[in-house]
PDB file of C-alpha atoms in Angstrom:
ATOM      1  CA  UNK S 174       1.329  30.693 -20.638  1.00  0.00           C
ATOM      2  CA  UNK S 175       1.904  30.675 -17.058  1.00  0.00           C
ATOM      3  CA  UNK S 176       2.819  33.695 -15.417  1.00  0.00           C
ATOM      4  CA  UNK S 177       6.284  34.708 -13.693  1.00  0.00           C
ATOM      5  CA  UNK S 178       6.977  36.200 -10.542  1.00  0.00           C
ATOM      6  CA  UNK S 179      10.698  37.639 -10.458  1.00  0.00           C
ATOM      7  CA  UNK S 180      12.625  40.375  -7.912  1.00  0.00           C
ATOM      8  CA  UNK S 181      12.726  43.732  -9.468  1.00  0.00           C
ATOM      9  CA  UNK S 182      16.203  44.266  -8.813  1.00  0.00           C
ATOM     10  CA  UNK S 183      19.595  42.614  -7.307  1.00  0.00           C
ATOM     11  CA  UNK S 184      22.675  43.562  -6.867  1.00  0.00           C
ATOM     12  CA  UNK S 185      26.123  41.384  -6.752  1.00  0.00           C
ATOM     13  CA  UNK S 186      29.850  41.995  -6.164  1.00  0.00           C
ATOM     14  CA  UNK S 187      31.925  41.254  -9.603  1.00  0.00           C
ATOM     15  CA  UNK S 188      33.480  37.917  -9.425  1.00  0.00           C
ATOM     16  CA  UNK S 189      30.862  36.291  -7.124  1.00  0.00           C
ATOM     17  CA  UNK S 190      27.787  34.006  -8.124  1.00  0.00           C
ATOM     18  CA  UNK S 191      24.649  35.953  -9.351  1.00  0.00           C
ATOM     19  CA  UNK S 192      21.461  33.700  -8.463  1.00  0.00           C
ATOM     20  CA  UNK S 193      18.290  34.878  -9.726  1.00  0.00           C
ATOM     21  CA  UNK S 194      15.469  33.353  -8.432  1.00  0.00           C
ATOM     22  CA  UNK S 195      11.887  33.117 -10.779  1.00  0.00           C
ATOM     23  CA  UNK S 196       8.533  31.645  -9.297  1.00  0.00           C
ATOM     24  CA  UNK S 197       6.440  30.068 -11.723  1.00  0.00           C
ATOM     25  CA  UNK S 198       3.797  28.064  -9.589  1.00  0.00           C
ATOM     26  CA  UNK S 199       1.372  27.588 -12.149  1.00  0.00           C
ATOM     27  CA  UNK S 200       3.709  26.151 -14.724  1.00  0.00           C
ATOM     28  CA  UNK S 201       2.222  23.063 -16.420  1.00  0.00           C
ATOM     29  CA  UNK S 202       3.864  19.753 -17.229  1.00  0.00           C
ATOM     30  CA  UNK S 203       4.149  20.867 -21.023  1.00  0.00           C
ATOM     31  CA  UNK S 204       6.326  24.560 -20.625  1.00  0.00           C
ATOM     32  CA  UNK S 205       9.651  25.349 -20.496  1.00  0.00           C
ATOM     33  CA  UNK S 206      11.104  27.946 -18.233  1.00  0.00           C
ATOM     34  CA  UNK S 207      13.219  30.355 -20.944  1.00  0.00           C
ATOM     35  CA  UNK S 208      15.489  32.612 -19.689  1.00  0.00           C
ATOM     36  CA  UNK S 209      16.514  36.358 -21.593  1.00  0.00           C
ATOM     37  CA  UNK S 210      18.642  39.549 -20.621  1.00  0.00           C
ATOM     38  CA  UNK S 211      18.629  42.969 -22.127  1.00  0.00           C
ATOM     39  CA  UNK S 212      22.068  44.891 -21.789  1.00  0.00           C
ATOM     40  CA  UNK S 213      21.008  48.395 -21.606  1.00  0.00           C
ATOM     41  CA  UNK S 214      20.041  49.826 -25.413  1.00  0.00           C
ATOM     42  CA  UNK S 215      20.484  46.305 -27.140  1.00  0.00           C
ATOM     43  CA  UNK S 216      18.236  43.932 -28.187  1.00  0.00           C
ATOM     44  CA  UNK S 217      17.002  40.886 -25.573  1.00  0.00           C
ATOM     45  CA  UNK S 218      19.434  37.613 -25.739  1.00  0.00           C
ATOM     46  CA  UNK S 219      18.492  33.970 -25.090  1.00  0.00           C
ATOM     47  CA  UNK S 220      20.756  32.878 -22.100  1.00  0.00           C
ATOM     48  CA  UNK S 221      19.007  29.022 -21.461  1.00  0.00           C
ATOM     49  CA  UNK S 222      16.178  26.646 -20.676  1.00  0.00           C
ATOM     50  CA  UNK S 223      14.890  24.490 -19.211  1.00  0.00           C
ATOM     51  CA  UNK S 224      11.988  21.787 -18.554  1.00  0.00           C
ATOM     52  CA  UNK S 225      12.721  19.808 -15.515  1.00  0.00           C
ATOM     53  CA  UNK S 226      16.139  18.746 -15.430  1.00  0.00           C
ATOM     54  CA  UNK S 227      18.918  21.403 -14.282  1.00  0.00           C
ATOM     55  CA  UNK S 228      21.039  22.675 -17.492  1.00  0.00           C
ATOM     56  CA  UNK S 229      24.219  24.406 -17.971  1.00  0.00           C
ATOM     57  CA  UNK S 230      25.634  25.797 -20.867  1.00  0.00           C
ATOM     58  CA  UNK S 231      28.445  28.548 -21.894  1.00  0.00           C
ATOM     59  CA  UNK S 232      26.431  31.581 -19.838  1.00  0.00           C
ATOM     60  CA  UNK S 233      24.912  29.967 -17.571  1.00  0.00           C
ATOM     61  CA  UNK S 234      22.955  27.175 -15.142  1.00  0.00           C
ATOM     62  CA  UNK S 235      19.344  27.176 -14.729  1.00  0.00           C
ATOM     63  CA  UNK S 236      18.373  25.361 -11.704  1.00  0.00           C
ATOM     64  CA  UNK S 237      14.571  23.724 -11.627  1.00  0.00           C
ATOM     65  CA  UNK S 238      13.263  22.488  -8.375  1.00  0.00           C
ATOM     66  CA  UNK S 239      11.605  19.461  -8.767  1.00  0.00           C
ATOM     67  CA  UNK S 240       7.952  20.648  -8.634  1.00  0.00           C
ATOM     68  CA  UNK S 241       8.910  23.341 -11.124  1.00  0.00           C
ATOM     69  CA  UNK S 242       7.505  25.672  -9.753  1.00  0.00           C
ATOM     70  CA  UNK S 243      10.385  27.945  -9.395  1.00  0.00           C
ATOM     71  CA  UNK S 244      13.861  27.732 -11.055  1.00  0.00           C
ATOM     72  CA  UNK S 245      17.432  29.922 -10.417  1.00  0.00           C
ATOM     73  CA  UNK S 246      19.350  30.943 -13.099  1.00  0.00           C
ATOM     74  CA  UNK S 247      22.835  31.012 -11.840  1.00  0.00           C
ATOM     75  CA  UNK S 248      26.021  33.420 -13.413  1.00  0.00           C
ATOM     76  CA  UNK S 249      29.227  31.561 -12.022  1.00  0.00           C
ATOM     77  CA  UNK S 250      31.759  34.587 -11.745  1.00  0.00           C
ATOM     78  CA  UNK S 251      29.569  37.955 -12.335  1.00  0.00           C
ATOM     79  CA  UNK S 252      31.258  40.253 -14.620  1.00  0.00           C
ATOM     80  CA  UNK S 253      30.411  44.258 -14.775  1.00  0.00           C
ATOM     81  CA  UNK S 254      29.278  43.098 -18.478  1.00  0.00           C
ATOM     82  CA  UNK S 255      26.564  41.166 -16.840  1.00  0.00           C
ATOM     83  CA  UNK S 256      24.727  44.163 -15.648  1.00  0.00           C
ATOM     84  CA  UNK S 257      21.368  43.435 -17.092  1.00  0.00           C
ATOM     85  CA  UNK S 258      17.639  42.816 -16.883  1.00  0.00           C
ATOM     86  CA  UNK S 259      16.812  39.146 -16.847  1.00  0.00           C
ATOM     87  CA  UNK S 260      13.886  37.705 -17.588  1.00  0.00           C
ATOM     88  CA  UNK S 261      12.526  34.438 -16.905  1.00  0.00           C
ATOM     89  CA  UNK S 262       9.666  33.519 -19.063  1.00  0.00           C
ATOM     90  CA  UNK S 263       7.915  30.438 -19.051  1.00  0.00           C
ATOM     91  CA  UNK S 264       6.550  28.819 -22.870  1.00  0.00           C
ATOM     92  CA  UNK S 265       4.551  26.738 -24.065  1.00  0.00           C
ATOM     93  CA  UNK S 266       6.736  25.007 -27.245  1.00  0.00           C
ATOM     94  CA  UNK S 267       4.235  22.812 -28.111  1.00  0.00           C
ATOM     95  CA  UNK S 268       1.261  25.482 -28.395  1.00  0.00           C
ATOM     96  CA  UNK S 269      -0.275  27.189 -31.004  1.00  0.00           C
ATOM     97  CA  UNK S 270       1.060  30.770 -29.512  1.00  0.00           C
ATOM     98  CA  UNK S 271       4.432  31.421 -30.946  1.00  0.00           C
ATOM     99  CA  UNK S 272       4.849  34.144 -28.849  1.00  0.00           C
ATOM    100  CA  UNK S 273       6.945  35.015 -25.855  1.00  0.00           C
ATOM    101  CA  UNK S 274       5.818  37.116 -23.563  1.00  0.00           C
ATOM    102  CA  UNK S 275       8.195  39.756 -21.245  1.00  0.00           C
ATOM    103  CA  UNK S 276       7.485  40.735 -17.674  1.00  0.00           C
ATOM    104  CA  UNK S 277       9.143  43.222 -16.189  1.00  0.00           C
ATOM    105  CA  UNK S 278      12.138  41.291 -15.041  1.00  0.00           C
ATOM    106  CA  UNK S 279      14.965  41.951 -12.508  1.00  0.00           C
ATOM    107  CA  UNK S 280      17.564  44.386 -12.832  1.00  0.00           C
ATOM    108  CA  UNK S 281      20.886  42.595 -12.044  1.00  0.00           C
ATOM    109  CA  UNK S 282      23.708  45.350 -10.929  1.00  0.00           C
ATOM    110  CA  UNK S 283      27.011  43.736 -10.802  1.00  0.00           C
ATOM    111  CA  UNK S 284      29.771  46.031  -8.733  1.00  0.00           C
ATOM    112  CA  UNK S 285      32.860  46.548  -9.016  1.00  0.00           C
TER     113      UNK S 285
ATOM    114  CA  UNK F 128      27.487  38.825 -40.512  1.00  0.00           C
ATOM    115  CA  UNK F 129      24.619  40.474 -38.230  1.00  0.00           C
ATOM    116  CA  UNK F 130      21.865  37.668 -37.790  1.00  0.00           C
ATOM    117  CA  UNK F 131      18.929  39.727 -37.193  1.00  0.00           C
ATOM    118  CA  UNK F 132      19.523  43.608 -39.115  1.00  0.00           C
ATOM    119  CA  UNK F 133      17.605  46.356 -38.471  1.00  0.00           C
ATOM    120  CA  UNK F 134      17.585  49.656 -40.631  1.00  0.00           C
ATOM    121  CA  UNK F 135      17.286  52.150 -39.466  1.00  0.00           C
ATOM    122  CA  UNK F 136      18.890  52.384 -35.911  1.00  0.00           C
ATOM    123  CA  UNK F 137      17.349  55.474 -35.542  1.00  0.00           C
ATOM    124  CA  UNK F 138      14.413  57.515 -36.982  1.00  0.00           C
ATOM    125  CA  UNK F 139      13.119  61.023 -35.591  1.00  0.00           C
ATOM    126  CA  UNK F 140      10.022  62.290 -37.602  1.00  0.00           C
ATOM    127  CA  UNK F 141       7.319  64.673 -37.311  1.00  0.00           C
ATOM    128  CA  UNK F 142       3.792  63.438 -36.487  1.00  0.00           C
ATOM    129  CA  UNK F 143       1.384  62.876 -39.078  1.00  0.00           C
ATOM    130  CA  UNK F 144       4.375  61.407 -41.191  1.00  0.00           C
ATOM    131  CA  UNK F 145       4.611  57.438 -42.637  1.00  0.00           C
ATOM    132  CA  UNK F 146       7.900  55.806 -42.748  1.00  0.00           C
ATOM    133  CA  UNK F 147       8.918  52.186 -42.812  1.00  0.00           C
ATOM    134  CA  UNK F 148      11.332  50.382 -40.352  1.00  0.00           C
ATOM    135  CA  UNK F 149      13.065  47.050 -42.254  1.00  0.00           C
ATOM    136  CA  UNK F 150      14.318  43.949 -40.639  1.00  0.00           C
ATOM    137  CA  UNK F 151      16.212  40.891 -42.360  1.00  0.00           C
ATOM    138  CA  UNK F 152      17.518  37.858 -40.707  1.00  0.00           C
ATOM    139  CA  UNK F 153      20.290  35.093 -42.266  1.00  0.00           C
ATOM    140  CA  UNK F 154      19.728  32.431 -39.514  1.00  0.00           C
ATOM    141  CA  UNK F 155      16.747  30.388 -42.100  1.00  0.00           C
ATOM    142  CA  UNK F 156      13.782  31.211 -39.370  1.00  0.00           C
ATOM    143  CA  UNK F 157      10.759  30.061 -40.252  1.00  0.00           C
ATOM    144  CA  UNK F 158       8.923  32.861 -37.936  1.00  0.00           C
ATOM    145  CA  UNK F 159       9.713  36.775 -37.317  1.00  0.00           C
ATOM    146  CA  UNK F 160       8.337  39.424 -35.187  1.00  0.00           C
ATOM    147  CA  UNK F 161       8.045  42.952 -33.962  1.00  0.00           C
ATOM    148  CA  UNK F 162       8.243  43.928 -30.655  1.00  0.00           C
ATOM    149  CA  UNK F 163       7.777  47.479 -29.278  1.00  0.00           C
ATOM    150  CA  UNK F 164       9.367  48.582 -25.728  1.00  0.00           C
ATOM    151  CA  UNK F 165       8.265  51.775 -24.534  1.00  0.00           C
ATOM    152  CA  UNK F 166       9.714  54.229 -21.992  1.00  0.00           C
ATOM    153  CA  UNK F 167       8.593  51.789 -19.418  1.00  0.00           C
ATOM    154  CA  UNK F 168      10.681  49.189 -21.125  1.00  0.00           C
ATOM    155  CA  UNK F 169       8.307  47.177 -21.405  1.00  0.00           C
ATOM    156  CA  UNK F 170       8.901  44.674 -24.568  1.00  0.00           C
ATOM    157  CA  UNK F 171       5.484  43.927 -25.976  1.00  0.00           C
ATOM    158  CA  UNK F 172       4.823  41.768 -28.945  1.00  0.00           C
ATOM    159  CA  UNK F 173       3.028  43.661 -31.844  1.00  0.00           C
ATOM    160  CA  UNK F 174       2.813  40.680 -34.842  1.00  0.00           C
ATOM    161  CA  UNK F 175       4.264  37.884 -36.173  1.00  0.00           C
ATOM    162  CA  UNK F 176       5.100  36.305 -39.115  1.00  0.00           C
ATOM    163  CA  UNK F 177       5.450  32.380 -40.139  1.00  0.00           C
ATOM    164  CA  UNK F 178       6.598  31.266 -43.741  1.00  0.00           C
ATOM    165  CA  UNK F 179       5.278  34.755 -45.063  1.00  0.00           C
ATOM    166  CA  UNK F 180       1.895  34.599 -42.796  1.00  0.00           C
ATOM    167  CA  UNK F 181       0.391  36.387 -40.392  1.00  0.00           C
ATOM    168  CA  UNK F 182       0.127  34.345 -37.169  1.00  0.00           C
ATOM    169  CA  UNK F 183       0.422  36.726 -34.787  1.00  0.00           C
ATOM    170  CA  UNK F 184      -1.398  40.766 -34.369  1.00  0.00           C
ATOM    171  CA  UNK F 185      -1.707  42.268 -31.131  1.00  0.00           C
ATOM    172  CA  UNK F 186      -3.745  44.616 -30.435  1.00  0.00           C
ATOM    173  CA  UNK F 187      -1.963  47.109 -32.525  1.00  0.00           C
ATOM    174  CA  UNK F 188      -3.701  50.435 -34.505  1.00  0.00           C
ATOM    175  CA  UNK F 189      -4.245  49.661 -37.869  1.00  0.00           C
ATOM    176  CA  UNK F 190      -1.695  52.318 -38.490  1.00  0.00           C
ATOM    177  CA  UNK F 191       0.718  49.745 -38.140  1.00  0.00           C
ATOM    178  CA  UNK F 192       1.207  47.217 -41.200  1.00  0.00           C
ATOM    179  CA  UNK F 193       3.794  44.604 -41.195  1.00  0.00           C
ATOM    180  CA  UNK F 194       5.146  43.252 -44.427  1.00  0.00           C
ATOM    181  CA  UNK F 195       6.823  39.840 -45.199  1.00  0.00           C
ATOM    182  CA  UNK F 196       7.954  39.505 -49.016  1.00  0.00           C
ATOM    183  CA  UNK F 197       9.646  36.349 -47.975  1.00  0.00           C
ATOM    184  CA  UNK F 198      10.457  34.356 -44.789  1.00  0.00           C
ATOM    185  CA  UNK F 199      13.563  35.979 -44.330  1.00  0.00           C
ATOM    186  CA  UNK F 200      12.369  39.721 -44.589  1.00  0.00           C
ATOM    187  CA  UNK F 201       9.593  41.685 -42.463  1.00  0.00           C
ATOM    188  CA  UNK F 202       9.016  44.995 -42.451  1.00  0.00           C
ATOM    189  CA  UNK F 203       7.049  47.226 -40.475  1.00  0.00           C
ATOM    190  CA  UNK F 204       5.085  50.089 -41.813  1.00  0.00           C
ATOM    191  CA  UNK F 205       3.654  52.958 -40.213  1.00  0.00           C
ATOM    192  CA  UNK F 206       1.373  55.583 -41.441  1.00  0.00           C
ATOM    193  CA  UNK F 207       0.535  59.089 -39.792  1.00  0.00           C
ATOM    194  CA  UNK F 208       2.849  58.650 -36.888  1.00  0.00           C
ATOM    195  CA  UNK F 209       1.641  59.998 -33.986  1.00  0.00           C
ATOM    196  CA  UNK F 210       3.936  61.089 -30.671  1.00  0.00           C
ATOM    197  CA  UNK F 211       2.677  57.627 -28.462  1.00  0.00           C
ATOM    198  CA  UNK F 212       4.269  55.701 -31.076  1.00  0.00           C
ATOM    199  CA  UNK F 213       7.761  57.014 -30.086  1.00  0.00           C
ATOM    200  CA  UNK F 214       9.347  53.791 -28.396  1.00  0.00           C
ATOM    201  CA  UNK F 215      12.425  51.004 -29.334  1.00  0.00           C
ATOM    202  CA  UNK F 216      11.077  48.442 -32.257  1.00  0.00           C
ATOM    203  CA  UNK F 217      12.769  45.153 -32.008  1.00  0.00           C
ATOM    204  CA  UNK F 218      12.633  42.306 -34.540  1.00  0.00           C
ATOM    205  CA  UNK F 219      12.962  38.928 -33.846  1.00  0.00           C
ATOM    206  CA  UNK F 220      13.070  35.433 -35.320  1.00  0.00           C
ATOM    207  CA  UNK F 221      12.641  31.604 -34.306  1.00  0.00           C
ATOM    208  CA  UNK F 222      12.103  28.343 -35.717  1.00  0.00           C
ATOM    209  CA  UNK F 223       8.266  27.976 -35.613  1.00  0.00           C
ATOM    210  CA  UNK F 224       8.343  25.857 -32.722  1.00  0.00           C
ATOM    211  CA  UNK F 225      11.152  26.948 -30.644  1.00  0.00           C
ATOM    212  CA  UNK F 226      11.169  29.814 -28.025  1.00  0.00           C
ATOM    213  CA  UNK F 227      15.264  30.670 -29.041  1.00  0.00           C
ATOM    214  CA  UNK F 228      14.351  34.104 -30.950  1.00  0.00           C
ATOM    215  CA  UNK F 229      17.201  36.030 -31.795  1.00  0.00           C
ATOM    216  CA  UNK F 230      16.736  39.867 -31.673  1.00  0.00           C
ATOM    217  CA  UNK F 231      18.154  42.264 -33.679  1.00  0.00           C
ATOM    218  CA  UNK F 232      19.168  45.878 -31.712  1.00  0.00           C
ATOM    219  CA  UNK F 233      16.765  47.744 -32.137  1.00  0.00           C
ATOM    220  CA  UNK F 234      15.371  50.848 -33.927  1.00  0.00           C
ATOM    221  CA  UNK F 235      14.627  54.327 -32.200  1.00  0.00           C
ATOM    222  CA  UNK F 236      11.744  55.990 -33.292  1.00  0.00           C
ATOM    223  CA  UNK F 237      11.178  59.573 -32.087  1.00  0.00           C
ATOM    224  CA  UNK F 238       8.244  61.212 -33.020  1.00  0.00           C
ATOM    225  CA  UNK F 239       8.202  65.042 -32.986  1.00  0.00           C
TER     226      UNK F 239
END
Protein backbone atom coordinates (compact mmCIF):
# COMPACT_ATOMS: atom_id res chain seq x y z
CA UNK A 1 0.00 0.00 0.00
CA UNK A 2 1.24 3.33 -0.73
CA UNK A 3 2.46 5.36 1.92
CA UNK A 4 0.93 8.72 3.47
CA UNK A 5 2.45 11.83 4.27
CA UNK A 6 0.10 13.96 6.69
CA UNK A 7 0.84 17.29 9.16
CA UNK A 8 1.31 16.20 12.66
CA UNK A 9 -0.92 18.64 14.03
CA UNK A 10 -3.52 21.63 13.15
CA UNK A 11 -5.38 23.70 14.84
CA UNK A 12 -8.89 25.52 13.84
CA UNK A 13 -11.33 28.04 15.37
CA UNK A 14 -14.89 26.20 16.16
CA UNK A 15 -17.32 27.00 13.51
CA UNK A 16 -14.78 27.46 10.65
CA UNK A 17 -13.70 24.86 7.88
CA UNK A 18 -11.05 22.25 9.03
CA UNK A 19 -8.98 21.18 5.78
CA UNK A 20 -6.62 18.48 6.23
CA UNK A 21 -4.36 17.99 3.66
CA UNK A 22 -2.73 14.08 2.96
CA UNK A 23 0.06 13.47 0.23
CA UNK A 24 -0.04 10.22 -1.25
CA UNK A 25 2.29 10.50 -4.42
CA UNK A 26 2.81 7.02 -4.95
CA UNK A 27 -0.82 6.02 -4.94
CA UNK A 28 -1.63 3.63 -7.81
CA UNK A 29 -4.59 3.65 -10.17
CA UNK A 30 -6.19 0.66 -8.12
CA UNK A 31 -6.31 2.35 -4.16
CA UNK A 32 -8.57 4.28 -2.47
CA UNK A 33 -7.64 7.10 -0.20
CA UNK A 34 -9.68 6.07 3.32
CA UNK A 35 -10.01 8.46 5.77
CA UNK A 36 -10.29 7.60 10.00
CA UNK A 37 -10.28 9.72 13.34
CA UNK A 38 -9.67 8.63 16.86
CA UNK A 39 -11.49 10.85 19.58
CA UNK A 40 -9.22 10.63 22.44
CA UNK A 41 -9.72 6.97 24.41
CA UNK A 42 -12.24 5.56 21.73
CA UNK A 43 -11.87 3.35 19.13
CA UNK A 44 -10.83 4.74 15.30
CA UNK A 45 -14.09 5.72 13.06
CA UNK A 46 -14.43 5.57 9.26
CA UNK A 47 -15.22 9.25 8.19
CA UNK A 48 -15.02 8.65 3.95
CA UNK A 49 -13.32 7.67 0.72
CA UNK A 50 -12.43 8.11 -2.01
CA UNK A 51 -10.86 6.97 -5.53
CA UNK A 52 -10.76 9.82 -7.89
CA UNK A 53 -13.83 11.66 -7.87
CA UNK A 54 -14.46 14.26 -4.87
CA UNK A 55 -17.18 12.74 -2.27
CA UNK A 56 -19.26 14.13 0.40
CA UNK A 57 -21.22 12.51 2.82
CA UNK A 58 -22.87 13.29 6.45
CA UNK A 59 -19.13 14.12 8.13
CA UNK A 60 -17.48 15.13 5.63
CA UNK A 61 -15.84 15.99 1.87
CA UNK A 62 -12.79 14.41 0.69
CA UNK A 63 -11.28 16.35 -2.02
CA UNK A 64 -8.87 14.30 -4.69
CA UNK A 65 -6.76 16.28 -7.02
CA UNK A 66 -6.80 14.90 -10.21
CA UNK A 67 -3.39 13.13 -10.24
CA UNK A 68 -4.30 11.68 -6.86
CA UNK A 69 -1.64 12.22 -5.47
CA UNK A 70 -2.87 14.18 -2.60
CA UNK A 71 -6.49 14.62 -1.35
CA UNK A 72 -8.17 17.18 1.58
CA UNK A 73 -10.57 15.99 3.76
CA UNK A 74 -12.70 18.92 4.55
CA UNK A 75 -15.05 19.42 8.12
CA UNK A 76 -17.64 22.20 7.02
CA UNK A 77 -18.34 23.95 10.50
CA UNK A 78 -15.60 22.46 13.09
CA UNK A 79 -17.14 21.56 16.28
CA UNK A 80 -15.00 21.19 19.75
CA UNK A 81 -16.31 17.40 19.26
CA UNK A 82 -14.13 17.23 16.26
CA UNK A 83 -10.95 17.41 18.18
CA UNK A 84 -9.26 14.36 16.86
CA UNK A 85 -6.45 12.52 15.12
CA UNK A 86 -7.19 11.91 11.49
CA UNK A 87 -5.79 9.65 9.47
CA UNK A 88 -5.64 9.32 5.88
CA UNK A 89 -4.76 5.93 4.71
CA UNK A 90 -4.55 4.84 1.34
CA UNK A 91 -5.91 0.80 0.39
CA UNK A 92 -5.70 -1.38 -1.83
CA UNK A 93 -9.61 -2.99 -1.99
CA UNK A 94 -8.89 -5.18 -4.54
CA UNK A 95 -5.64 -6.86 -2.90
CA UNK A 96 -5.01 -9.79 -1.14
CA UNK A 97 -3.98 -7.63 2.19
CA UNK A 98 -7.08 -7.01 4.15
CA UNK A 99 -5.36 -4.87 6.27
CA UNK A 100 -5.26 -1.18 6.95
CA UNK A 101 -2.47 0.27 7.99
CA UNK A 102 -2.23 3.63 10.56
CA UNK A 103 0.40 6.32 10.36
CA UNK A 104 0.75 8.59 12.78
CA UNK A 105 -1.81 11.06 11.62
CA UNK A 106 -2.59 14.74 12.45
CA UNK A 107 -3.86 15.98 15.55
CA UNK A 108 -6.80 18.32 14.70
CA UNK A 109 -7.45 20.92 17.80
CA UNK A 110 -10.62 22.70 17.27
CA UNK A 111 -10.94 26.04 19.70
CA UNK A 112 -13.32 27.48 21.17
CA UNK B 1 -27.02 -2.39 20.24
CA UNK B 2 -23.03 -1.90 20.33
CA UNK B 3 -21.72 -3.15 16.82
CA UNK B 4 -18.32 -4.10 17.69
CA UNK B 5 -18.22 -5.20 21.92
CA UNK B 6 -15.34 -5.53 23.72
CA UNK B 7 -15.08 -7.19 27.29
CA UNK B 8 -13.33 -6.23 29.21
CA UNK B 9 -12.82 -2.37 29.02
CA UNK B 10 -10.23 -2.71 31.32
CA UNK B 11 -7.81 -5.39 32.68
CA UNK B 12 -4.78 -4.71 35.18
CA UNK B 13 -2.80 -8.00 35.92
CA UNK B 14 0.40 -9.07 37.23
CA UNK B 15 3.10 -10.32 34.83
CA UNK B 16 3.56 -13.82 34.24
CA UNK B 17 -0.38 -14.09 34.30
CA UNK B 18 -2.78 -15.39 31.07
CA UNK B 19 -6.06 -13.82 30.58
CA UNK B 20 -8.29 -13.52 27.56
CA UNK B 21 -9.72 -10.25 26.01
CA UNK B 22 -13.28 -11.11 23.93
CA UNK B 23 -14.69 -9.25 21.05
CA UNK B 24 -18.19 -9.85 19.23
CA UNK B 25 -19.60 -7.92 16.41
CA UNK B 26 -23.60 -7.90 15.08
CA UNK B 27 -22.87 -6.02 11.78
CA UNK B 28 -22.52 -9.91 9.64
CA UNK B 29 -18.56 -9.14 8.84
CA UNK B 30 -17.03 -11.56 7.09
CA UNK B 31 -13.40 -10.43 8.55
CA UNK B 32 -12.23 -9.28 12.24
CA UNK B 33 -9.11 -8.08 13.74
CA UNK B 34 -6.94 -7.01 16.60
CA UNK B 35 -5.14 -4.06 16.74
CA UNK B 36 -2.76 -2.96 19.54
CA UNK B 37 -1.90 0.95 20.15
CA UNK B 38 0.77 1.54 22.47
CA UNK B 39 1.77 4.58 24.53
CA UNK B 40 2.95 6.03 21.31
CA UNK B 41 -0.52 5.56 19.96
CA UNK B 42 0.45 3.95 17.47
CA UNK B 43 -2.48 1.47 16.12
CA UNK B 44 -0.74 -1.58 14.76
CA UNK B 45 -2.46 -4.56 13.31
CA UNK B 46 -1.69 -7.86 15.23
CA UNK B 47 -4.09 -10.66 13.16
CA UNK B 48 -6.95 -11.16 11.35
CA UNK B 49 -9.61 -13.29 10.87
CA UNK B 50 -11.89 -14.17 7.61
CA UNK B 51 -14.94 -16.66 7.82
CA UNK B 52 -13.18 -18.29 10.97
CA UNK B 53 -9.49 -18.19 9.25
CA UNK B 54 -6.47 -16.87 9.85
CA UNK B 55 -5.51 -14.40 7.09
CA UNK B 56 -3.69 -12.11 8.79
CA UNK B 57 -0.50 -12.51 11.86
CA UNK B 58 1.86 -9.86 12.35
CA UNK B 59 4.71 -10.23 13.74
CA UNK B 60 3.26 -10.92 17.08
CA UNK B 61 4.97 -13.34 20.12
CA UNK B 62 3.51 -16.51 20.07
CA UNK B 63 2.22 -15.53 23.44
CA UNK B 64 -0.52 -14.08 21.70
CA UNK B 65 -3.33 -16.54 20.28
CA UNK B 66 -6.38 -15.30 18.64
CA UNK B 67 -9.51 -17.37 18.60
CA UNK B 68 -12.51 -17.31 16.15
CA UNK B 69 -15.35 -19.95 17.12
CA UNK B 70 -17.41 -18.34 14.46
CA UNK B 71 -17.30 -15.32 12.08
CA UNK B 72 -18.92 -13.19 14.39
CA UNK B 73 -16.66 -13.85 17.55
CA UNK B 74 -12.69 -13.43 18.00
CA UNK B 75 -10.96 -13.55 20.88
CA UNK B 76 -7.60 -12.81 21.86
CA UNK B 77 -5.59 -14.84 24.24
CA UNK B 78 -2.59 -14.10 26.06
CA UNK B 79 -0.36 -16.21 28.10
CA UNK B 80 2.44 -15.08 30.67
CA UNK B 81 1.82 -11.42 30.24
CA UNK B 82 4.67 -9.54 30.40
CA UNK B 83 4.85 -5.46 31.27
CA UNK B 84 5.57 -4.45 27.16
CA UNK B 85 2.33 -5.91 26.51
CA UNK B 86 0.54 -3.14 28.52
CA UNK B 87 -1.15 -1.04 25.60
CA UNK B 88 -5.10 -0.34 24.19
CA UNK B 89 -6.41 -3.66 22.15
CA UNK B 90 -8.90 -2.72 19.56
CA UNK B 91 -11.09 -5.08 17.52
CA UNK B 92 -12.32 -4.50 14.34
CA UNK B 93 -14.45 -5.88 11.51
CA UNK B 94 -15.10 -5.45 7.61
CA UNK B 95 -16.60 -7.11 4.79
CA UNK B 96 -13.66 -9.08 3.28
CA UNK B 97 -13.16 -6.72 0.63
CA UNK B 98 -13.97 -3.40 1.96
CA UNK B 99 -11.64 -1.03 3.96
CA UNK B 100 -15.03 0.34 6.23
CA UNK B 101 -13.89 -1.57 9.59
CA UNK B 102 -15.81 -0.66 12.43
CA UNK B 103 -13.91 -0.61 15.79
CA UNK B 104 -15.06 -1.41 18.92
CA UNK B 105 -13.54 0.98 22.07
CA UNK B 106 -11.12 -0.56 23.18
CA UNK B 107 -9.68 -2.65 26.06
CA UNK B 108 -6.93 -1.40 28.62
CA UNK B 109 -4.53 -3.78 29.56
CA UNK B 110 -2.13 -2.87 32.39
CA UNK B 111 0.38 -5.14 33.26
CA UNK B 112 1.90 -4.93 36.77
Amino acid sequence: DAKTTQPPSMDCAEGRAANLPCNHSTISGNEYVYWYRQIHSQGPQYIIHGLKNNETNEMASLIITEDRKSSTLILPHATLRDTAVYYCIVFNSGGSNYKLTFGKGTLLTVNP
Amino acid sequence: DTAVSQTPKYLVTQMGNDKSIKCEQNLGHDTMYWYKQDSKKFLKIMFSYNNKELIINETVPNRFSPKSPDKAHLNLHINSLELGDSAVYFCASSQVLGARYTFGSGTRLTVV
